[in-house]
XYZ file of C-alpha atoms in Angstrom:
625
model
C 1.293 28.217 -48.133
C 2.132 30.150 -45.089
C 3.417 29.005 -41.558
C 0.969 30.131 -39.027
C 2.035 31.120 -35.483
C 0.566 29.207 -32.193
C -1.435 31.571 -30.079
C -1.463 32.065 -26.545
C 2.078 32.162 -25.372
C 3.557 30.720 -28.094
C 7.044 29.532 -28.386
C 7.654 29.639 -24.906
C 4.416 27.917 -23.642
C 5.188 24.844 -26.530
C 8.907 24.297 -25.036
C 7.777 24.412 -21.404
C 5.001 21.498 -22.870
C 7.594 19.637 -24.549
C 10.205 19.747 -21.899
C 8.125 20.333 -18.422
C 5.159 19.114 -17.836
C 5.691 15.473 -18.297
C 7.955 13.530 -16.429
C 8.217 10.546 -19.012
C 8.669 10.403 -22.707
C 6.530 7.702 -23.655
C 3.202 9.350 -22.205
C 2.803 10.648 -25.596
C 1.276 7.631 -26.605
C -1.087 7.611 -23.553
C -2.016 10.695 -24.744
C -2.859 10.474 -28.444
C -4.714 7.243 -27.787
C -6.739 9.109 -25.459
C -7.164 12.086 -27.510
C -8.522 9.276 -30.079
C -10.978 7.619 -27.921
C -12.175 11.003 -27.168
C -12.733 11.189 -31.031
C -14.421 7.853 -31.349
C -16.598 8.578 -28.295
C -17.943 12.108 -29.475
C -18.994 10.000 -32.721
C -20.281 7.264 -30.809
C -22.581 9.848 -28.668
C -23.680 11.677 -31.817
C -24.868 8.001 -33.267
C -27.096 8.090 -29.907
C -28.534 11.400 -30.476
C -28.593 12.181 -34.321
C -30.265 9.358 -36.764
C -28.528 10.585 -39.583
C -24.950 9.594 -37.991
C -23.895 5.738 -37.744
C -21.289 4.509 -35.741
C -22.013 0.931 -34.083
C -19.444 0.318 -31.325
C -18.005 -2.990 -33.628
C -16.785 -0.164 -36.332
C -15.435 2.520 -33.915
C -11.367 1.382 -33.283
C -8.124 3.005 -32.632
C -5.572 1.735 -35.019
C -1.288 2.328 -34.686
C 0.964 1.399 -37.648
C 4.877 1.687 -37.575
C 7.044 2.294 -39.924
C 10.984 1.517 -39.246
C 12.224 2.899 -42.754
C 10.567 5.918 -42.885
C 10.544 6.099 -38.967
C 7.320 6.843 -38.010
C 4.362 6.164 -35.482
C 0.897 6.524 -36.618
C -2.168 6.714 -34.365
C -5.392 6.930 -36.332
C -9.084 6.263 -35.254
C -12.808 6.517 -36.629
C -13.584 9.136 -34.640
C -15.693 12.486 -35.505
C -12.623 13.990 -37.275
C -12.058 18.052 -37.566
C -12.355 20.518 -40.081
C -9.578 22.900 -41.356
C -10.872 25.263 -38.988
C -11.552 23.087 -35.698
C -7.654 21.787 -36.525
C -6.776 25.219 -36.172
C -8.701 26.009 -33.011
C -7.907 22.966 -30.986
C -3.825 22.065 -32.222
C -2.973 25.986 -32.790
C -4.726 27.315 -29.403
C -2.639 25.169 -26.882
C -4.578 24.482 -23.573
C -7.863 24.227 -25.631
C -9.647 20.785 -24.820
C -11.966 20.389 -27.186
C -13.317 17.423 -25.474
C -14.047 19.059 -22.392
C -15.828 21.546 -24.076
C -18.018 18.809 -26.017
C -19.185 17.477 -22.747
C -19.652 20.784 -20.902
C -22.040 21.297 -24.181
C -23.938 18.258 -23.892
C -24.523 17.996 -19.672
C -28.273 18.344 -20.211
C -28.458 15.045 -22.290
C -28.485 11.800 -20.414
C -27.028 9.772 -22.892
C -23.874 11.606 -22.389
C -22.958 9.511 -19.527
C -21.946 7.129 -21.697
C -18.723 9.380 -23.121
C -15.541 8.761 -21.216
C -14.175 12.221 -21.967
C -10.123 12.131 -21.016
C -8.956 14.955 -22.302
C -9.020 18.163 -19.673
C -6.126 20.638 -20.732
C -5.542 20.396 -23.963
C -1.712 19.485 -23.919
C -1.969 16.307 -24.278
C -1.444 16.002 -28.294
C 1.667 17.948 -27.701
C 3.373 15.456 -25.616
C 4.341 14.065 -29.514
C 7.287 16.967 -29.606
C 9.268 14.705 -26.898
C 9.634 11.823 -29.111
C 9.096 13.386 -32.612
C 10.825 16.392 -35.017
C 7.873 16.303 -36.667
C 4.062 16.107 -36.229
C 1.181 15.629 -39.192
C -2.346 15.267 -38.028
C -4.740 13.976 -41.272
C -8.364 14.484 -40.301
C -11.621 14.196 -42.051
C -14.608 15.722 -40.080
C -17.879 13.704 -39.744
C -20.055 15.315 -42.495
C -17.630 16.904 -44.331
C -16.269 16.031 -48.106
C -13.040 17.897 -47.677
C -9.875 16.533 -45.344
C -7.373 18.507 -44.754
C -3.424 18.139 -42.911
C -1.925 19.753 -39.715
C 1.882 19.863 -39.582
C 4.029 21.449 -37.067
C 8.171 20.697 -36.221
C 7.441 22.074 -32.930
C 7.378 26.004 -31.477
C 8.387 27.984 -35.011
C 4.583 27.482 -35.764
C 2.437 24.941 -37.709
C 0.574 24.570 -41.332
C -3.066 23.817 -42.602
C -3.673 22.716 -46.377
C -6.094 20.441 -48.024
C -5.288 16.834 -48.355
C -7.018 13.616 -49.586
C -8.445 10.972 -46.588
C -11.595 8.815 -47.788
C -13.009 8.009 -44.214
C -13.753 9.841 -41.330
C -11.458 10.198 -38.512
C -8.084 11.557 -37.737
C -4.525 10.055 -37.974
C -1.416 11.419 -36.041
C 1.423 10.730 -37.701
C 5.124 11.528 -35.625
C 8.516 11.674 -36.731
C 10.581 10.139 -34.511
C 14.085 11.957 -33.535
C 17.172 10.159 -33.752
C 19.039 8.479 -31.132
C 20.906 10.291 -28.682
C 23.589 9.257 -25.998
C 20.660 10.039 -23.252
C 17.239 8.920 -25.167
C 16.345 5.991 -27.196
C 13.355 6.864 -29.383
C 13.918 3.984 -31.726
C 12.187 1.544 -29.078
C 9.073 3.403 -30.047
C 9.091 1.798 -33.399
C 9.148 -1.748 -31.809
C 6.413 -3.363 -31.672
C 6.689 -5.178 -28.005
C 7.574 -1.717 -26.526
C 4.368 -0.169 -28.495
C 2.579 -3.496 -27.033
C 3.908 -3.362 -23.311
C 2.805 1.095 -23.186
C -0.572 0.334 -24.481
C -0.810 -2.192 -22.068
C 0.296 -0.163 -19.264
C -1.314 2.652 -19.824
C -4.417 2.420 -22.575
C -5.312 -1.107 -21.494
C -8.748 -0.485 -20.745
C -10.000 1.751 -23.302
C -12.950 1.191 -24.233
C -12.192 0.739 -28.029
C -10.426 -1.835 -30.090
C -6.500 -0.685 -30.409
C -5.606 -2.857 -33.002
C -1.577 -3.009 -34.604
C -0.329 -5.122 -36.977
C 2.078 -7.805 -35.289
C 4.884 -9.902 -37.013
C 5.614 -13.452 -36.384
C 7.278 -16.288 -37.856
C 5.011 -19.032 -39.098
C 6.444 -22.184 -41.517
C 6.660 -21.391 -44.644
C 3.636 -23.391 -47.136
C 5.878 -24.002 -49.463
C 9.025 -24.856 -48.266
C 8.964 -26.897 -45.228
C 11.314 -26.389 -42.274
C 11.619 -22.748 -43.306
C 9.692 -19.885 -42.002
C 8.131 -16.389 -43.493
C 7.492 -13.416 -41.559
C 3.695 -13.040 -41.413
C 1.373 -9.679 -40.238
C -1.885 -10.128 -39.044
C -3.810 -7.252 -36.936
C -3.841 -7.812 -33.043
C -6.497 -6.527 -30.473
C -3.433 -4.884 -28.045
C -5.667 -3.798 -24.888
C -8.328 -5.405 -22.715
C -11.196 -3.002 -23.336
C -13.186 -3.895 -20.300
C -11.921 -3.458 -17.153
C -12.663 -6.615 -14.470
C -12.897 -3.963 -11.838
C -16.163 -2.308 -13.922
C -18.234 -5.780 -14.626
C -20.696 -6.516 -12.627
C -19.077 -8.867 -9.319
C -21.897 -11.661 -9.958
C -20.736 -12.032 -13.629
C -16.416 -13.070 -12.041
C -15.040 -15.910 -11.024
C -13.181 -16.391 -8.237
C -10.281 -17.616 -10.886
C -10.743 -14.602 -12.710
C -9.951 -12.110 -9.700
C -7.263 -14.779 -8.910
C -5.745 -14.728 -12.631
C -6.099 -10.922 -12.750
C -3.941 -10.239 -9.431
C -1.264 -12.546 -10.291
C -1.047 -11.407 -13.669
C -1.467 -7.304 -12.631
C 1.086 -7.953 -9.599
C 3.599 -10.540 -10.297
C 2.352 -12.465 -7.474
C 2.364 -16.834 -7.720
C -0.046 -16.987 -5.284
C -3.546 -16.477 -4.858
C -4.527 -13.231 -2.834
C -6.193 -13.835 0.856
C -8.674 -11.897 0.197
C -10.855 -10.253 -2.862
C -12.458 -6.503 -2.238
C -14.658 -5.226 -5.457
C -16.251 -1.843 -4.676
C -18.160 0.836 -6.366
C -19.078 3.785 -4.501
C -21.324 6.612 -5.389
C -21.743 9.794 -3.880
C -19.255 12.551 -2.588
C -16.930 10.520 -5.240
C -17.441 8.122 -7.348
C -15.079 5.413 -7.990
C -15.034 1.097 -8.694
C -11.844 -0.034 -6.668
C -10.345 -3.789 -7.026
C -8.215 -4.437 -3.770
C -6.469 -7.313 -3.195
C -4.724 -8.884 0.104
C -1.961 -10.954 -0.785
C -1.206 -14.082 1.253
C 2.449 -13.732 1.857
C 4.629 -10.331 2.034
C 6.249 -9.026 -0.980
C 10.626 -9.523 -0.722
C 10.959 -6.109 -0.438
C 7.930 -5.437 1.901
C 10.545 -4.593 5.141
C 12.835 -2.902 3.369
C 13.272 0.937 3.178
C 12.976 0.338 -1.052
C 9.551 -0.760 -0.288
C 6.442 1.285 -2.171
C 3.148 1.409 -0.980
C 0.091 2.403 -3.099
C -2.411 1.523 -5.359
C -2.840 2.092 -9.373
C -4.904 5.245 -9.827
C -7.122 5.320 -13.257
C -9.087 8.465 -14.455
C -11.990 6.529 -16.778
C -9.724 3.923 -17.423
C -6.184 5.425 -18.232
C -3.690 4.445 -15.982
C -2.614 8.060 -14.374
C -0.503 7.052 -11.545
C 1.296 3.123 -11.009
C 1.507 3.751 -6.801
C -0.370 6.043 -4.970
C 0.408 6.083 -1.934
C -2.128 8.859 -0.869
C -4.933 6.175 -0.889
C -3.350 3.960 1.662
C -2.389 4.663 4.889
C 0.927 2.574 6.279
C -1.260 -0.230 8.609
C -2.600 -0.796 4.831
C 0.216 -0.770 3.032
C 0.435 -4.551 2.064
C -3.266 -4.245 -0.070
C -2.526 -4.277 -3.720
C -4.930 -2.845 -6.175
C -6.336 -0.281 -7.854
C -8.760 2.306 -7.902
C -10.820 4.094 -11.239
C -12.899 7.153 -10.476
C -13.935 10.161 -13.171
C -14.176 12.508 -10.356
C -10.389 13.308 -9.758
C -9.502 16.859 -10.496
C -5.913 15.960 -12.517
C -2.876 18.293 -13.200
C -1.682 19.711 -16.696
C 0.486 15.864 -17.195
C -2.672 13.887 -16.083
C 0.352 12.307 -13.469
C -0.654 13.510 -10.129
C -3.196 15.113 -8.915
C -3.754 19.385 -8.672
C -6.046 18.963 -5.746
C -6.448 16.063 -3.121
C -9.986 17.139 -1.699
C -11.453 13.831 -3.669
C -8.454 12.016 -3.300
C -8.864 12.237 0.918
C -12.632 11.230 0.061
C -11.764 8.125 -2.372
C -9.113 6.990 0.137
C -11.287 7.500 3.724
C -13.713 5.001 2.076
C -11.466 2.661 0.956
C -9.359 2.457 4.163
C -13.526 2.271 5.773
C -14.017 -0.676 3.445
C -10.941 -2.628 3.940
C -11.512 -2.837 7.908
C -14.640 -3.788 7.101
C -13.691 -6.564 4.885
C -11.396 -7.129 7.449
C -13.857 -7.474 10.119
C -15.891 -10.020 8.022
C -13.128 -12.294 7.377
C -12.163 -12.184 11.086
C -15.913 -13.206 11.696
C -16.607 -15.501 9.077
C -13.345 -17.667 8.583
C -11.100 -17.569 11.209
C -8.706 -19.994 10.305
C -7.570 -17.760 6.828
C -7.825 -14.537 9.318
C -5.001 -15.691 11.770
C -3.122 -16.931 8.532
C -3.330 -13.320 7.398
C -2.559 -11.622 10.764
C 0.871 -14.055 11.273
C 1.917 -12.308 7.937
C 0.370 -8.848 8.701
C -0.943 -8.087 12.222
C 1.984 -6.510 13.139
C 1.110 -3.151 10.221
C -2.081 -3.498 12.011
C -0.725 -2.929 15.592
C 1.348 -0.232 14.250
C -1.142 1.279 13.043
C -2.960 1.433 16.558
C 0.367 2.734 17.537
C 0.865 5.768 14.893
C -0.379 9.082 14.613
C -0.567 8.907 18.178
C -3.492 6.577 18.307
C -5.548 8.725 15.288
C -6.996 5.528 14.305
C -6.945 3.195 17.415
C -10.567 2.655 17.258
C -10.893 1.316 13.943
C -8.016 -1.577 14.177
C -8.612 -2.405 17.676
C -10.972 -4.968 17.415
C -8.827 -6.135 14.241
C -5.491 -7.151 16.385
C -5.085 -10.721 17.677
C -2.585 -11.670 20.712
C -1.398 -15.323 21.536
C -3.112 -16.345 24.728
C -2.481 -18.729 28.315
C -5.649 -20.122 26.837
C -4.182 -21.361 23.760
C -3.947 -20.188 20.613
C -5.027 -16.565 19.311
C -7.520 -13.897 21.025
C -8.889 -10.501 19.996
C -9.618 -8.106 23.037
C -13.356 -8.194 22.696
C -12.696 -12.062 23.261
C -10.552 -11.701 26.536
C -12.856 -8.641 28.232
C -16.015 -11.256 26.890
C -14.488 -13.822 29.083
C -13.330 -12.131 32.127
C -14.566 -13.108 35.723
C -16.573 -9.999 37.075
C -14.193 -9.606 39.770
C -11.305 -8.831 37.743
C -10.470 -4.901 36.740
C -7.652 -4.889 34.691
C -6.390 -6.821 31.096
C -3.502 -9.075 32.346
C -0.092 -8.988 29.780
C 3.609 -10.296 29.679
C 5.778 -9.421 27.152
C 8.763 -11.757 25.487
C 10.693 -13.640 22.746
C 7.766 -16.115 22.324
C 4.452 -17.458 23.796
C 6.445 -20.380 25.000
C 8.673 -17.938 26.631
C 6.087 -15.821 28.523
C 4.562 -18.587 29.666
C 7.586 -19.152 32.191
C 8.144 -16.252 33.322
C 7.430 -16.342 37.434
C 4.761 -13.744 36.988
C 2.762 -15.295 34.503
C 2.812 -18.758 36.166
C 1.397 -17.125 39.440
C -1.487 -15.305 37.370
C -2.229 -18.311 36.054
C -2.374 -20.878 38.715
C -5.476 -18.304 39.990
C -7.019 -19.810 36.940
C -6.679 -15.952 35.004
C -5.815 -15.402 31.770
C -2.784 -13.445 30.656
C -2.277 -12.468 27.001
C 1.258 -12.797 25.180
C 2.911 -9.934 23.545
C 5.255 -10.863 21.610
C 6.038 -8.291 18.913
C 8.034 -5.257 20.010
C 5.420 -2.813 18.845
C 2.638 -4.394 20.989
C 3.291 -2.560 24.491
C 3.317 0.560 22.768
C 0.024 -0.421 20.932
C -1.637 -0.804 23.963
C -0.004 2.094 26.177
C -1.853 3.820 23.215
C -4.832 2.163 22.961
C -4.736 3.142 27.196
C -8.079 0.228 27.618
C -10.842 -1.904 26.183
C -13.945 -1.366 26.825
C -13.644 0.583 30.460
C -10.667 -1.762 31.199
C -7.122 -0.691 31.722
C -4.306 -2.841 30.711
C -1.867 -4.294 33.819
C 1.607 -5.702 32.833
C 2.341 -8.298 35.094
C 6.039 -8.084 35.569
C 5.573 -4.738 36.638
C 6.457 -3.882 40.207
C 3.407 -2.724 41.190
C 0.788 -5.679 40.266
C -0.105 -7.325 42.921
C -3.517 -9.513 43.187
C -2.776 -10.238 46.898
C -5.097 -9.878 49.448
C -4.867 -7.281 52.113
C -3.595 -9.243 54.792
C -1.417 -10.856 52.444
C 0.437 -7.645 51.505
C 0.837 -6.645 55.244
C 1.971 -9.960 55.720
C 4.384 -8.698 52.621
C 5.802 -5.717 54.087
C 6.122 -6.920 57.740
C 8.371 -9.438 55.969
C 10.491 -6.690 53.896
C 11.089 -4.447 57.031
C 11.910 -7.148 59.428
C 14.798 -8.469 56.103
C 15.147 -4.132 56.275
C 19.156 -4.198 56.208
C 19.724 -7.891 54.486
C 18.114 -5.728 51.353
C 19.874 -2.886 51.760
C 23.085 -5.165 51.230
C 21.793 -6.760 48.629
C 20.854 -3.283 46.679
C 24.344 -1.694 47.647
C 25.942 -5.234 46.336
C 23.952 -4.302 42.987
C 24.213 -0.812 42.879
C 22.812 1.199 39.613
C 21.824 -1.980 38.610
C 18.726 -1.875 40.680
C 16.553 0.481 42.304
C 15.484 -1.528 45.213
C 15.812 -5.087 46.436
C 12.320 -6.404 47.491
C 10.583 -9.860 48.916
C 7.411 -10.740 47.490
C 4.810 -13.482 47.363
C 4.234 -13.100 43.935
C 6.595 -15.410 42.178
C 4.691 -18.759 42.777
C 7.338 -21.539 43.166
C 10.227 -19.905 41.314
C 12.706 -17.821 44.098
C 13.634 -14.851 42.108
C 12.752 -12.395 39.387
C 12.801 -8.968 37.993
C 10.266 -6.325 37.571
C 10.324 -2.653 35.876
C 9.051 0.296 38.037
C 7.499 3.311 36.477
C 6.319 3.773 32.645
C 9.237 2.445 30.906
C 9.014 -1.544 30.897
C 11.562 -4.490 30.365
C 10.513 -4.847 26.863
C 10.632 -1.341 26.240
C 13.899 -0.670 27.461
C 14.572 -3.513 25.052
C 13.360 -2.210 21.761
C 14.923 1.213 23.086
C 18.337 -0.112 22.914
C 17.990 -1.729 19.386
C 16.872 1.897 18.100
C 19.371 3.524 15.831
C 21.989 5.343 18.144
C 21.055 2.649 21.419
C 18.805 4.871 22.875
C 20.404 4.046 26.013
C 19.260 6.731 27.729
C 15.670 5.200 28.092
C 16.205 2.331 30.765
C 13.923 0.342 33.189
C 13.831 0.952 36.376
C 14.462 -2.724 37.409
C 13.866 -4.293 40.847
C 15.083 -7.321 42.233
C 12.273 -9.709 43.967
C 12.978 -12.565 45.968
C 10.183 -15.319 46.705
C 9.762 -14.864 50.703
C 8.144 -18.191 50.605
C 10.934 -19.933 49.080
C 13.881 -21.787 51.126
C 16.115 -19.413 49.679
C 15.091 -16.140 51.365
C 16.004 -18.099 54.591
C 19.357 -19.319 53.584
C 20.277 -15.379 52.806
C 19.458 -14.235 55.952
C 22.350 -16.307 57.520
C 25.197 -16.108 54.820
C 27.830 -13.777 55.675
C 28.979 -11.227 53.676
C 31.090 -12.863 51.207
C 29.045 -15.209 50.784
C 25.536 -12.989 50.111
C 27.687 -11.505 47.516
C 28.334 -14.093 45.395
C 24.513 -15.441 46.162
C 23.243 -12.074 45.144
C 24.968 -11.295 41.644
C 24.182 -14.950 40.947
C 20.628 -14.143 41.592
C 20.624 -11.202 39.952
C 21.643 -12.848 36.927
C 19.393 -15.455 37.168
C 16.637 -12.906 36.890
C 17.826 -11.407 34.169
C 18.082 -14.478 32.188
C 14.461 -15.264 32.895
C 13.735 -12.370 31.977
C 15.652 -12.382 28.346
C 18.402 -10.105 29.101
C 21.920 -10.606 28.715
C 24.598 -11.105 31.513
C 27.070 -8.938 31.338
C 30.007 -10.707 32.815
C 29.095 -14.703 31.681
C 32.506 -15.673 32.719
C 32.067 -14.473 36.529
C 28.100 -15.469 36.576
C 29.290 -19.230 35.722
C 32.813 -19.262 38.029
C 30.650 -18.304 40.640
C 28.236 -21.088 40.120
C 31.135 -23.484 40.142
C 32.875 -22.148 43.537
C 29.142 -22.937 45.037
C 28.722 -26.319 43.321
């Protein structure tokens, strides 16, 4: 018998197989169990199309026997089989899929819709030559009276002789390596490791994988004891949820299945079950969990959903097919459409990939949007946990997808409770022009603030931002519906009537030089010292000129580095109505000191800044008291 060379490039196309393409060992069995479904579904198809072939979908299985003394892992099925010269053709021409070219044969015939072909490249079988010395494939080909045996140790080149197998089909047969320092191939003759791959990978063949399983049961005759028993188990689900029909699921089903798929204890907020046709087509299962994973804010964090390819689990996290504002949905996605690499573990081209992800990222907000309509109470429970991605994402990209979240985001409100914008502009008097905001620690912070209590004894509302991205969400967002947002503790809002701002500045010119001590008592620490009738009944506050605003300079400085170059431009207002404006005007000089760094702090303590010299701030209090 004589060793036969591999064509194409031979020895050095085999080692770059066995040692490049994949990027973990135990694919191989992904890959023969695929190559054997492919088998069983070419057999199944000709059942459809020939009378003379039989194959009923209860007889058609994948099978996978271990063997710890002779060290080997079988992987056999009832599938068409080859002949001496197809196992030449398709094991000794590397790159030849010969289940590609089976369905590329058959595209006229409707009932091939039915095949799940996996198999693309052709590499796949060779995978085995991580994990094994040695490879023998035993096939019998549908039809045929005469089986015969592939064997190959890896690139010297392979043999083909007759052999005895009664049925049809084809078993692959590896010889595992030895243990090295680095690799452990003995866990491939476990049978929990051979249980956990199938289930990770091959779960959702279509096909029976059956194995035989040990387990202790009591011994019949001698009680007390127990005997090692072997029965045959069913190892993958077969059926994926994701492809039965939505109206045939429970809602404990989806529930089971996420918590089971994701290690999560809880039930998800929210259930999305889509199948799409068209540019691609693809089901996706999507699930919004109720609470944040531990890791979710932390840098070891992975977004991304489980990509399938008929199936066959190809990638664990994609991250292509969610952007960041989505990165808390959990899921998956199956589509035949994706154009794989050589490994079948990411993909050569991301044209469909873009497509499959644009829809589901359309079909989440959507979702989304219903939930938001429909129950509002489990919406605001999901926005505590969430919102924030959201507003980041109006944020991002510089604003890219603004117009799809916007109506998504919630802010806490004077009115109580939660409000989207569409609310707020939907309730606005017709006389107002601008979207009223404060920013702060908390809602029950804002809601002091000077400013705020002003705005709202005119019976407006003002919404709370209290998250540091939500300033920057809206500087993006620029307005709502043809109105412009107005911080309130911005120098420069003023809802005062004419007369009452020349009323204003009268005041501030005749007080001229009182403010100009004030400002040089302050120095850099202020641009200006100003009166103003805008405080309500509180005498003193601070306010941010320009772009950059209190709460901005804030989450400036906690950047990495202080970003201490990006400061408010604060200035100091004093309540002209308030007795306190009058008692200024006739302190002397030490005096206005002292009263002017203790109202300057003050402000900045209403405001949620820190004092920078506590010990003078409260010695001064006591010399007054």
């Amino acid at each position: 018998m004589r060793k036969k060379q591999f064509k194409a490039e031979s020895k050095k196309l085999l080692d770059m197989m066995i040692n490049s393409i994949y990027t973990h060992k135990e694919i191989f069995l992904r890959e023969l169990i695929s190559n054997a479904s492919d088998a069983t579904d070419k057999r199944y198809f000709l059942s459809l199309t020939d009378s003379s072939v039989s194959a009923s979908r209860d007889e058609l299985k994948i099978r996978i026997d271990l063997d710890n003394e002779a060290r080997t892992l079988t992987v056999s099925d009832s599938g068409i089989g080859m002949t001496a010269e197809e196992l030449e053709q398709n094991l000794g021409t590397i790159a030849k899929s010969d289940s590609l070219n089976f369905k590329k044969e058959n595209e006229g015939n409707e009932k091939i819709d039915d095949i799940e072909v996996i198999g693309q490249f052709g590499v796949g079988f060779y995978s085995s030559f991580m994990v094994a010395d040695r490879v023998e494939v035993v096939s019998k080909a549908l039809g045929s009276e005469e089986a015969n045996k592939w064997v190959s140790e890896g690139a010297d080149g392979y043999t083909v002789e007759p052999c005895d197998k009664e049925t049809v089909g084809t078993a692959v047969t590896l010889y595992l390596k030895k243990n090295t320092e680095n690799e452990d191939y003995d866990q491939y003759l476990n049978q929990y490791k051979i249980q956990e791959l199938v289930k990770k990978y091959s779960d959702y063949i279509r096909y029976p994988i059956v194995m035989a399983m040990s387990s202790e049961v009591p011994d019949p005759e001698k009680e007390g004891e127990y005997i090692t028993e072997l029965n045959d188990e069913v190892l993958n689900s077969q059926v994926p949820l994701w492809r039965k029909n939505k109206s045939e699921i429970t809602e404990e089903e989806y529930n089971s299945f996420y918590k089971q798929k994701f290690y999560d204890y809880t039930d998800p907020t929210l259930v999305i079950h889509t199948k799409t046709e068209g540019q691609a087509t693809f089901d996706a299962l999507l699930f919004l969990p109720k609470n944040a994973p531990m890791d979710f804010y932390s840098k070891d964090y992975e977004k991304g959903l489980q990509l399938y390819s008929n199936g066959v689990l190809i990638m664990d996290k994609c991250a292509d097919l969610l952007p960041d504002y989505f990165s808390f949905v959990k899921g998956l996605v199956d589509s035949a459409d994706l154009t794989l690499n050589i490994s079948r573990e990411v993909l050569q081209h991301d044209h469909q990939l873009k497509i499959i992800a644009k829809a589901i990222d359309k079909k989440i907000k959507s979702e989304l949007t219903k939930l938001l309509k429909n129950d509002r109470e489990k919406y605001e429970a999901f926005f505590k946990t969430f919102g924030i991605q959201l507003k980041w994402g109006v944020y991002a990209d510089y604003g890219m997808n603004k117009d799809g979240l916007k109506d998504l985001i919630l802010f806490r409100s004077s009115n109580g409770g939660y409000v989207t914008l569409k609310e707020y502009r939907d309730r606005m008097a017709d006389s107002q022009n601008e979207i009223y905001y404060a920013c702060g620690d908390s809602a029950e912070r804002i809601a002091l603030l000077p400013q705020v209590e002003a705005v709202r004894e005119k019976g407006l509302e003002v919404l709370y931002f209290t998250d540091d991205v939500d300033e920057f969400a809206i500087q993006m967002l620029m307005e709502y519906d043809g109105k412009h947002f107005a911080n309130v503790c911005k120098e420069d809002f003023d809802l005062s009537t004419d007369a009452e701002k020349k009323e204003v500045e009268k005041k501030n010119e005749e007080a001229k030089d009182l403010l100009d001590k004030m400002k040089g008592i302050l120095g850099d620490e202020v641009t200006a010292v100003k009166l103003t009738n805008k405080l309500g009944r509180h005498a003193v506050s601070l306010s941010a000129e320009g772009y950059v605003s209190l709460e901005m300079a804030k989450v400036f400085a906690q950047l990495p580095g202080g970003g201490n170059e990006v400061k408010a431009q604060l200035v100091l207002e004093i309540n002209s109505e308030h007795p306190l404006a009058a008692k200024l005007k006739t302190a002397d000089d030490e005096t206005l000191e002292k009263y002017t760094k203790i109202l300057y702090n003050q402000a900045r303590l209403i405001a949620g800044l820190n004092v920078e010299n506590p010990t003078e701030f409260a010695d001064m209090i006591c010399d007054l008291m």
